[in-house]
mmCIF file of C-alpha atoms in Angstrom:
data_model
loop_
_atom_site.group_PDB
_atom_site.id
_atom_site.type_symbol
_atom_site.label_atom_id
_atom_site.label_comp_id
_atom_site.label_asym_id
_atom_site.label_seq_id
_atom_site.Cartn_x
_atom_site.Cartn_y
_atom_site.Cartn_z
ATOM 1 C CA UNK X 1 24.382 53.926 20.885
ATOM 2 C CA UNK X 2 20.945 55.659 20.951
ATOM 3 C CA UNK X 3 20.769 56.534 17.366
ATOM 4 C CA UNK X 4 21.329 52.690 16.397
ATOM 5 C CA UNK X 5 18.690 51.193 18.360
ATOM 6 C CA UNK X 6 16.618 53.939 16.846
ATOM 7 C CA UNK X 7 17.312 52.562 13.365
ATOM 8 C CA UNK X 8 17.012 49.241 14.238
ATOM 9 C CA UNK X 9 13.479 49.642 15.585
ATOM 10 C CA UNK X 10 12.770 51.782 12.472
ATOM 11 C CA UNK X 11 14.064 49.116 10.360
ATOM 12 C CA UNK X 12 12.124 46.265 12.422
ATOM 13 C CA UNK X 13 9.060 47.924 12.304
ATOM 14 C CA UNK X 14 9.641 48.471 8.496
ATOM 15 C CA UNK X 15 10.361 45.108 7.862
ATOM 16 C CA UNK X 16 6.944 43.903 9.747
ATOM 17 C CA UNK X 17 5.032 46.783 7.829
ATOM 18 C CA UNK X 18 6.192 44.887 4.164
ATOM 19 C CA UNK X 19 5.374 41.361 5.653
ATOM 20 C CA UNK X 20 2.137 42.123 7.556
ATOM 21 C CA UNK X 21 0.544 44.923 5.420
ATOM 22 C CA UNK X 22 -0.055 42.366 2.322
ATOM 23 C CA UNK X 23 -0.940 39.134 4.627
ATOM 24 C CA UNK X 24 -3.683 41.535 6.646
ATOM 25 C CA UNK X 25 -5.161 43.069 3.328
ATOM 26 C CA UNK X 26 -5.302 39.277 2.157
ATOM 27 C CA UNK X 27 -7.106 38.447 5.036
ATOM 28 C CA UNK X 28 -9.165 41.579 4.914
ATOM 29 C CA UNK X 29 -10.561 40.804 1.184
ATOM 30 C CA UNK X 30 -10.589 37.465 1.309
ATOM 31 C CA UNK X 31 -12.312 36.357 4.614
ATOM 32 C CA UNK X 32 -13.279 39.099 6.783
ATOM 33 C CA UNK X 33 -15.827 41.133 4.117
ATOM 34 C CA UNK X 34 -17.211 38.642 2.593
ATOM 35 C CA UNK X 35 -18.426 37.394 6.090
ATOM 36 C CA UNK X 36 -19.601 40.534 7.075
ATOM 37 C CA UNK X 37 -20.614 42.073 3.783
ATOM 38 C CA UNK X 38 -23.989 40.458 3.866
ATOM 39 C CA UNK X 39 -24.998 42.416 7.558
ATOM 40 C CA UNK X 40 -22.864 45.367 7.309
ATOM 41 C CA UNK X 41 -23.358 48.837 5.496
ATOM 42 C CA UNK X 42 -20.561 49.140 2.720
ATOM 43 C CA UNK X 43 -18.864 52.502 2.941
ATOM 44 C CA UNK X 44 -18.368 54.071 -0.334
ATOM 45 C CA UNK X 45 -16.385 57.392 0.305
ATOM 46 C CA UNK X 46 -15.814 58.781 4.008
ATOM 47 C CA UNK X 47 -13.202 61.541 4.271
ATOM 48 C CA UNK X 48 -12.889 64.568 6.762
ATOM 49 C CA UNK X 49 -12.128 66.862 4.379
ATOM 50 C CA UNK X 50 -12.717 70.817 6.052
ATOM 51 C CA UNK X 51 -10.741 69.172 9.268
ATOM 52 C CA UNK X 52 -13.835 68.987 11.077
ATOM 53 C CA UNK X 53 -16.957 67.760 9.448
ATOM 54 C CA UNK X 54 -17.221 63.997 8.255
ATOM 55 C CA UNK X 55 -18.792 63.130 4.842
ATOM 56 C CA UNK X 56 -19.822 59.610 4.683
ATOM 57 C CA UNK X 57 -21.574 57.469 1.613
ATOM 58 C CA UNK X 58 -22.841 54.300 2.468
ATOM 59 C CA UNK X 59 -24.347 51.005 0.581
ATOM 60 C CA UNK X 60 -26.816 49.061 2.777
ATOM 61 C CA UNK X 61 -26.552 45.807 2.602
ATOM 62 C CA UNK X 62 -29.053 43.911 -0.208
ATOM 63 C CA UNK X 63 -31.573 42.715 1.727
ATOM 64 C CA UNK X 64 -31.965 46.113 3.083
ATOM 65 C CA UNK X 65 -35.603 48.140 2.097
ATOM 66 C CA UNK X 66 -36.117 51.649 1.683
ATOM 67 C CA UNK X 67 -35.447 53.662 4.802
ATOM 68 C CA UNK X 68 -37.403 56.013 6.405
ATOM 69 C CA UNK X 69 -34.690 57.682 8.616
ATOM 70 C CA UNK X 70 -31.371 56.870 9.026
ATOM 71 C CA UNK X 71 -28.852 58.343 12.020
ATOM 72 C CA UNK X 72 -25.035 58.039 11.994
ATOM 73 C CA UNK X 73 -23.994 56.530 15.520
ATOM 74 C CA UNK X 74 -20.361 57.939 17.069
ATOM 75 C CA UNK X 75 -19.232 56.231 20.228
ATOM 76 C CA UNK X 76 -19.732 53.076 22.264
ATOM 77 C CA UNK X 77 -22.320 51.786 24.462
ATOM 78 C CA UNK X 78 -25.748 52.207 24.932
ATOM 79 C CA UNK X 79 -25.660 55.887 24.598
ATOM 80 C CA UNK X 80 -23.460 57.032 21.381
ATOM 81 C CA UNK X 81 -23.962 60.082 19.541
ATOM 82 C CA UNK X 82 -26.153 60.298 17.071
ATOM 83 C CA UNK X 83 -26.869 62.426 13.771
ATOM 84 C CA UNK X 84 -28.936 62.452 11.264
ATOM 85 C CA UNK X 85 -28.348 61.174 8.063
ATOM 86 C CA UNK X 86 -30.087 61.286 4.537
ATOM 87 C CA UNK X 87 -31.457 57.737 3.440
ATOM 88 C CA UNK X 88 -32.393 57.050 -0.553
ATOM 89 C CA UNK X 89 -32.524 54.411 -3.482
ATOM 90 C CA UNK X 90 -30.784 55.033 -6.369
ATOM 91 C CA UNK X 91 -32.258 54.262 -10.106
ATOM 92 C CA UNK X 92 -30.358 50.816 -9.899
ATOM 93 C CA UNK X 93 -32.329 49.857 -6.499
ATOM 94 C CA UNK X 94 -29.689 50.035 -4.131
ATOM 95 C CA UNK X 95 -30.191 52.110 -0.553
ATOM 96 C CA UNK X 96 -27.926 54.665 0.081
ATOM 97 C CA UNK X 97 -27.210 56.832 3.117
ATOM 98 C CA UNK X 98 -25.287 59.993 3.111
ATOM 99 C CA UNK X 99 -23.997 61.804 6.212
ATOM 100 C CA UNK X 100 -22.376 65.097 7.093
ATOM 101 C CA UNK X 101 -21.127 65.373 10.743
ATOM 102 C CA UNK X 102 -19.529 68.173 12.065
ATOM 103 C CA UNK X 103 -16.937 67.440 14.742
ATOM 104 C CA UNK X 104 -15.511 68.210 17.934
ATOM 105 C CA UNK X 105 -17.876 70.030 20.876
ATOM 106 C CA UNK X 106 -15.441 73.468 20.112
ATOM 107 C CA UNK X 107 -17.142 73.881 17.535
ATOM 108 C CA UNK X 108 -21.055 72.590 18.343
ATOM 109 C CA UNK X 109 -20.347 69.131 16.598
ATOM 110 C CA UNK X 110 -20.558 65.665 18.194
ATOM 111 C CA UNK X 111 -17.576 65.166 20.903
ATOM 112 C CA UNK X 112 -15.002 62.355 19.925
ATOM 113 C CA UNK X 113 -13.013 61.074 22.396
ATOM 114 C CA UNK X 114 -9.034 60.896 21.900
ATOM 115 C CA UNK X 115 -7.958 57.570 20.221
ATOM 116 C CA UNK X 116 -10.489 55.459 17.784
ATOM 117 C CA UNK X 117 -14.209 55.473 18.001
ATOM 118 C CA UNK X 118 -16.960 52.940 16.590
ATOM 119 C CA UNK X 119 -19.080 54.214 13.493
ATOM 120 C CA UNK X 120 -21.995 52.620 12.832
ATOM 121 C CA UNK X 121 -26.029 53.203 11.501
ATOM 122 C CA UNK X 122 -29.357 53.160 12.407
ATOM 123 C CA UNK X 123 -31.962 52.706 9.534
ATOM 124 C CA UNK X 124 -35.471 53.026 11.097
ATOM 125 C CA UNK X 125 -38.440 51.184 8.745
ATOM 126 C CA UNK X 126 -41.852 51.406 9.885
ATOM 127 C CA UNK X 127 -41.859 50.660 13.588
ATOM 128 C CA UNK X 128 -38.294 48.771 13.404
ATOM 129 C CA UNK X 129 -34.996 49.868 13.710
ATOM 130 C CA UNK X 130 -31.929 48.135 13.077
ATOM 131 C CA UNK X 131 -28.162 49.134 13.382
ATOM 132 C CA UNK X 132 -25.606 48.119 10.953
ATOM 133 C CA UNK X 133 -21.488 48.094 11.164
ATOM 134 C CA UNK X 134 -20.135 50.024 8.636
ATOM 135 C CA UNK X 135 -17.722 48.198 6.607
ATOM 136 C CA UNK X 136 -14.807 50.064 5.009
ATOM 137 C CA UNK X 137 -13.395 48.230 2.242
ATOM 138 C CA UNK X 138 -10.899 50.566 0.601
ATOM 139 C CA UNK X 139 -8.411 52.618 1.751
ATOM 140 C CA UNK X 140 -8.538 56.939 1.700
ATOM 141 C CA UNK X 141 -8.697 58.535 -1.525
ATOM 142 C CA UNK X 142 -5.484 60.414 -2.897
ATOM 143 C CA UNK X 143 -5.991 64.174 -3.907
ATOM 144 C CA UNK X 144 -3.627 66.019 -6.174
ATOM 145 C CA UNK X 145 -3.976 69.620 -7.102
ATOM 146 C CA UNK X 146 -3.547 72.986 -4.869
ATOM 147 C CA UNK X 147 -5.411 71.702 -2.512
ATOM 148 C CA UNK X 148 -6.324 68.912 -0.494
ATOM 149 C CA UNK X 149 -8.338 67.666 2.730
ATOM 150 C CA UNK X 150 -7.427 69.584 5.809
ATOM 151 C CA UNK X 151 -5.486 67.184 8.492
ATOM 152 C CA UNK X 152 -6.348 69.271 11.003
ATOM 153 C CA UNK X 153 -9.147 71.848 12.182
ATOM 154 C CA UNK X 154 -9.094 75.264 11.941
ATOM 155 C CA UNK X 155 -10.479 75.977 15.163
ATOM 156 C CA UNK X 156 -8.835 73.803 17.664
ATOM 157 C CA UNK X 157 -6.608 71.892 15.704
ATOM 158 C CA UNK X 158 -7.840 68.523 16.666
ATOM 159 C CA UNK X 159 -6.712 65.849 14.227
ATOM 160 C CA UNK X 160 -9.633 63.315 12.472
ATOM 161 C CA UNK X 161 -9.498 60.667 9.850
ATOM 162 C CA UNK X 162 -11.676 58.189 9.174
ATOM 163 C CA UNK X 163 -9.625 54.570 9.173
ATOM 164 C CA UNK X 164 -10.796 50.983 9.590
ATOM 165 C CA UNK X 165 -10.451 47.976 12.027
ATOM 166 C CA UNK X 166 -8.118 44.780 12.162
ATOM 167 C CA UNK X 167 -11.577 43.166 10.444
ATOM 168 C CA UNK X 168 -12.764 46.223 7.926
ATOM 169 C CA UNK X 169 -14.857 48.337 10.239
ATOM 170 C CA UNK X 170 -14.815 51.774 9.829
ATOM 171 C CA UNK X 171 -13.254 53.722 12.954
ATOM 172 C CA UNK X 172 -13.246 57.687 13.199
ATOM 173 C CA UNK X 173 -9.816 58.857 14.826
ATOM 174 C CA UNK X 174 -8.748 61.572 16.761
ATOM 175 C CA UNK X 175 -5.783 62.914 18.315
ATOM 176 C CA UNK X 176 -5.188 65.973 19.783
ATOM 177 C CA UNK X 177 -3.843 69.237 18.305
ATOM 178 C CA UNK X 178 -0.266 69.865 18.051
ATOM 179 C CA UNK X 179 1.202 72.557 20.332
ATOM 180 C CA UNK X 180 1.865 75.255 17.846
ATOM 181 C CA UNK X 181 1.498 78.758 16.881
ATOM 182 C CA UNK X 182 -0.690 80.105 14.072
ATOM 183 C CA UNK X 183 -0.378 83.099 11.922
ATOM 184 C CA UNK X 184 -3.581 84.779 12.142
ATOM 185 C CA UNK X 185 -2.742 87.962 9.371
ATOM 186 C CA UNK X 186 0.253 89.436 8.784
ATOM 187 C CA UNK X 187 -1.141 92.994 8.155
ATOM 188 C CA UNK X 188 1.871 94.955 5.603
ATOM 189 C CA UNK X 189 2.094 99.053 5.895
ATOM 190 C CA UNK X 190 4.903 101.059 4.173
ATOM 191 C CA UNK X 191 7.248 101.088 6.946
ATOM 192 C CA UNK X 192 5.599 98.387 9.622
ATOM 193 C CA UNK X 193 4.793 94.810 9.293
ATOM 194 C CA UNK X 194 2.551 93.160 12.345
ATOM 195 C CA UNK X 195 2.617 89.622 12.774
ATOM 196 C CA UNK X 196 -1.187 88.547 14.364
ATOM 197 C CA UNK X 197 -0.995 84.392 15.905
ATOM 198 C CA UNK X 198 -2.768 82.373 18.239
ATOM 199 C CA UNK X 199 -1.673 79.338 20.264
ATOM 200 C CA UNK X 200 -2.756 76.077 19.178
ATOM 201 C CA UNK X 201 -2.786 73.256 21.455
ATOM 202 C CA UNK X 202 -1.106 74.922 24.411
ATOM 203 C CA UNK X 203 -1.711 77.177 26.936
ATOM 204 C CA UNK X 204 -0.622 80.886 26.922
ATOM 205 C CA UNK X 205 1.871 81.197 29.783
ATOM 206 C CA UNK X 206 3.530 84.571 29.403
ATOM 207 C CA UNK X 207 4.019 84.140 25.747
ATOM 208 C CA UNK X 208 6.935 86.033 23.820
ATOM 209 C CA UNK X 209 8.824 85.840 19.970
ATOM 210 C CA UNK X 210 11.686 86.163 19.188
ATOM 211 C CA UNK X 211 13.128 86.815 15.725
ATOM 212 C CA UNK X 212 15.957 84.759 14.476
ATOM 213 C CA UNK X 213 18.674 84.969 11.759
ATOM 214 C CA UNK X 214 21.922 83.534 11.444
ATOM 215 C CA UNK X 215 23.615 84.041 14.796
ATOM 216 C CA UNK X 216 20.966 86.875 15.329
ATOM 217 C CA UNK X 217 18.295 86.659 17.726
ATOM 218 C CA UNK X 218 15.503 89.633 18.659
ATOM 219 C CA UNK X 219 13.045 89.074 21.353
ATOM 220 C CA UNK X 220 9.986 91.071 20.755
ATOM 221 C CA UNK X 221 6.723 91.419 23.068
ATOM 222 C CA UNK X 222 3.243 90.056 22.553
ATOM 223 C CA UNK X 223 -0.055 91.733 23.295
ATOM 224 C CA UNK X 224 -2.873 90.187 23.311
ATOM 225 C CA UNK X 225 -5.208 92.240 21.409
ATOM 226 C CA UNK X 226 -8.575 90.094 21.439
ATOM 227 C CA UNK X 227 -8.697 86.848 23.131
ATOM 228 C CA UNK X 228 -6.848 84.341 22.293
ATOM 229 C CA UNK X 229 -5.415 86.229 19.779
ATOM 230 C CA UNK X 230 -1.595 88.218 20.117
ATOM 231 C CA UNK X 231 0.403 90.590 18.152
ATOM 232 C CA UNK X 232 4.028 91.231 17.649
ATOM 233 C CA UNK X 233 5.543 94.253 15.916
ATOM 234 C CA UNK X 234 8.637 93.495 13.348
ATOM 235 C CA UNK X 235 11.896 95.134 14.638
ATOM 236 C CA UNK X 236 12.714 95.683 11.360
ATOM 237 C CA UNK X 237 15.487 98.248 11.958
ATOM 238 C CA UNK X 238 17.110 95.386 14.187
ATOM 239 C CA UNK X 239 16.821 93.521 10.898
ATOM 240 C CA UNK X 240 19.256 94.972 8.773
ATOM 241 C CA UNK X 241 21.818 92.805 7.158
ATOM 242 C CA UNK X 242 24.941 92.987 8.577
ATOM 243 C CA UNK X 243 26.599 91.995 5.584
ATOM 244 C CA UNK X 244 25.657 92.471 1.810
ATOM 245 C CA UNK X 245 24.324 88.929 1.760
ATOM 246 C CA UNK X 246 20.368 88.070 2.534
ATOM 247 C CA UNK X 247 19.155 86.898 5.941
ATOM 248 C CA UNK X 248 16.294 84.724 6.545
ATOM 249 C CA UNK X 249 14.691 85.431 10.071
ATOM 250 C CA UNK X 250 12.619 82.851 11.195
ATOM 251 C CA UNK X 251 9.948 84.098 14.343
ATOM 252 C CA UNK X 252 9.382 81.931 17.781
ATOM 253 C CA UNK X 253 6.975 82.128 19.885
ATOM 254 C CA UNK X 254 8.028 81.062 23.869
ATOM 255 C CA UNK X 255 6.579 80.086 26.311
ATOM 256 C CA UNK X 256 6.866 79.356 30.253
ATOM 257 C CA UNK X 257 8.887 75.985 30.633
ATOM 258 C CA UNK X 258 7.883 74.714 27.030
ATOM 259 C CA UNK X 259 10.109 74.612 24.089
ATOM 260 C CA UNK X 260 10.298 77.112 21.486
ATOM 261 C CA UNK X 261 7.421 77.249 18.444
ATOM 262 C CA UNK X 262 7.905 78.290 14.898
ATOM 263 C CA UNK X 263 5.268 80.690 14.166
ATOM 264 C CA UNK X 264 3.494 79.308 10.844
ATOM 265 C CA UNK X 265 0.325 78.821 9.081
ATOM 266 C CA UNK X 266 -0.168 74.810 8.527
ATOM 267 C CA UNK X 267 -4.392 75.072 9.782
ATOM 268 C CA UNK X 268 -5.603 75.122 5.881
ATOM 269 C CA UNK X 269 -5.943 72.767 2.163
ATOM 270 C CA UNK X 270 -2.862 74.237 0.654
ATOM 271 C CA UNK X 271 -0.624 71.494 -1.083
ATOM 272 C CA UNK X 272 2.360 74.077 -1.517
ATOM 273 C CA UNK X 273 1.588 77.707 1.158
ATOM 274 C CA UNK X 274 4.491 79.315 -0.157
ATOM 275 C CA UNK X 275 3.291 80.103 -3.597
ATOM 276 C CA UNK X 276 -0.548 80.458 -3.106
ATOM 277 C CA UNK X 277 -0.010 82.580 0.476
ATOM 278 C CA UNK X 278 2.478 85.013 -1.646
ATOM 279 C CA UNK X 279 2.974 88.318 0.285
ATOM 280 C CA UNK X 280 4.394 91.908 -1.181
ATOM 281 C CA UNK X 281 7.648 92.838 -0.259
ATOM 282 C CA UNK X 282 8.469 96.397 0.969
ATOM 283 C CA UNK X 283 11.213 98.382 1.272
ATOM 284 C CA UNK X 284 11.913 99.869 4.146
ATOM 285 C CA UNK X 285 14.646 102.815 5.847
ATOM 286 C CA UNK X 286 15.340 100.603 8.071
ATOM 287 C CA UNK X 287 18.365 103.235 10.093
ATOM 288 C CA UNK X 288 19.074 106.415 8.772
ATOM 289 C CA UNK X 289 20.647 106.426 5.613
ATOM 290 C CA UNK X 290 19.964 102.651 4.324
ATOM 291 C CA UNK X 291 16.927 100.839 2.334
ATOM 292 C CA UNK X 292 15.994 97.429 2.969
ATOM 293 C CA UNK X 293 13.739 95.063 1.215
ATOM 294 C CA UNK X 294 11.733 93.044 3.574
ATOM 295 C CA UNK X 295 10.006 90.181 2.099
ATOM 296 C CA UNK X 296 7.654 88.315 3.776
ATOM 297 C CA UNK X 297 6.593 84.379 2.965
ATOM 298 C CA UNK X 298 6.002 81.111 3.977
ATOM 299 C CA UNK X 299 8.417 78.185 3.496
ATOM 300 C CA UNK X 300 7.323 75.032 1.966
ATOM 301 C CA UNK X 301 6.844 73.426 5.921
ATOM 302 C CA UNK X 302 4.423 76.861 6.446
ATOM 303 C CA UNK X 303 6.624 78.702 8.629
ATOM 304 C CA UNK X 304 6.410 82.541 8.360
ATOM 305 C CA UNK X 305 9.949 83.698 7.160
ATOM 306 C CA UNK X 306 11.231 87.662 6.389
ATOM 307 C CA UNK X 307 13.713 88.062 4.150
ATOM 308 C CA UNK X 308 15.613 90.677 4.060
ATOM 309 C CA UNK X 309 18.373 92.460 1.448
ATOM 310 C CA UNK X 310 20.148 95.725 1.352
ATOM 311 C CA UNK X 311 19.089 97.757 -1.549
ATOM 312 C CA UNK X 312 22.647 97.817 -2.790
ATOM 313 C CA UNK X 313 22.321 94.207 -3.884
ATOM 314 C CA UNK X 314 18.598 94.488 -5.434
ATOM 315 C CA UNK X 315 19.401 97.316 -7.563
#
């Protein structure tokens, strides 16, 4: 009974998505900018594309002279943050403003509160200074190639996007990071593999991993050996394949009263991890008197997966 009133609410909401998304962009083009055009800053490309720093390009509006400072403003109220921003005229006359903002107070940026916040600028001439919404009149850019903007940081894992109002204004979003663990290295001898990770988005209450194949599971210890950073040592003789078939061992990390992690890499640009993170594979005596090939990699979701293969079957 659960799983239908799931689909029905996914099919409702669909269903409102296809009706409302056309009538709203409508609306959008055809009343709300042209309104507000005339007042507002138009933004020509904003995109958080390192996970952490936003790049804005914006059009003031005609009427608008050349600037002599101009400040990106972050937040509500009479006290938002503010930061710097370049102001110029092109050859064709128009004022532009260009902005790099680094984000989150983790890493020394400007602090943004969980849910949507209010962009806006200040454009100081002379002895005035006058604010201006920023308008955002098309949607976020599509990237193709090997890589592409980072949806998350790579420090804390906070999620930002830039995204716009009910009527066009230009809203920076955050949400949190999501609880996760994050291969750090995965340092390769001739006979050892250690797997390096840190916790993302969670707290490290007596963390542990355990290794997992098909009907197979290993727990292994984790040391922390700098802070915030653990390590976990491979049982690779525990690996070997019972049977002359492959395994795949996926690794979890554990911890106290939270469910179980995939370890993974997903903090970076990389469109497809699994062929531009390529590892060497080793072999390995894995017990006395049998070879294994280990082969490390990352699936096309990022987790970190060994496979592993008796010799008899490679050769």
């Amino acid at each position: 009974m659960g799983s239908i009133r799931r689909r029905l609410g996914r099919a409702r909401r669909a269903a409102r998505l296809r009706i409302a998304a056309p009538l709203w962009s409508r609306l959008l083009r055809g009343v709300f900018l042209p309104l507000r055009g005339r007042r507002s800053a138009t933004v020509l490309y904003a995109a958080v594309l390192d996970g952490q720093t936003m790049n804005l390009h914006a059009e003031l509006p005609g009427a608008a002279r050349a600037a002599d400072f101009a400040e990106v403003l972050i937040g509500r109220g009479r006290s938002p943050h503010r930061s710097a921003a370049r102001v110029h005229t092109d050859r064709s006359g128009r004022v532009l403003v260009d902005a790099a903002v680094l984000l989150g107070a983790e890493t020394g940026g400007v602090p943004v509160e969980t849910g949507g916040t209010r962009l806006r600028l200040a454009v100081r001439t002379g002895h005035r200074t006058r604010t201006y919404p920023l308008l955002l009149v098309d949607a976020q850019h599509t990237y193709k190639g090997t890589t592409r903007p980072m949806a998350a940081s790579p420090i804390s894992g906070g999620r930002y996007r830039v995204g716009r109002s009910v009527t066009g204004s230009a809203r920076l979003r955050h949400a949190p990071a999501r609880p996760g663990a994050e291969v750090v290295d995965v340092h390769i001898e001739h006979a050892r593999i250690d797997v390096r990770l840190r916790l993302v988005g969670m707290p490290a209450e007596d963390p542990w991993c355990e290794f997992v194949a098909s009907g197979r599971r290993i727990p292994c210890e984790l040391t922390e050996i700098e802070p915030g950073v653990w390590r976990t040592e491979v049982p690779l003789p525990e690996m070997y394949p019972v049977s002359p078939r492959r395994e795949h061992w996926d690794v979890l990390l554990h911890t106290a009263d939270r469910r179980p992690h995939r370890v993974a890499r997903v903090l970076h640009d990389l469109t497809d991890p699994q062929r531009v993170l390529a590892m060497r594979s080793v072999v390995v005596a894995a017990r006395k008197g049998t070879l294994m090939t280990v082969e490390p990699r990352y699936t096309p979701a990022g987790n970190l997966r060994f496979t592993c293969r008796r010799v008899e079957e490679t050769a």
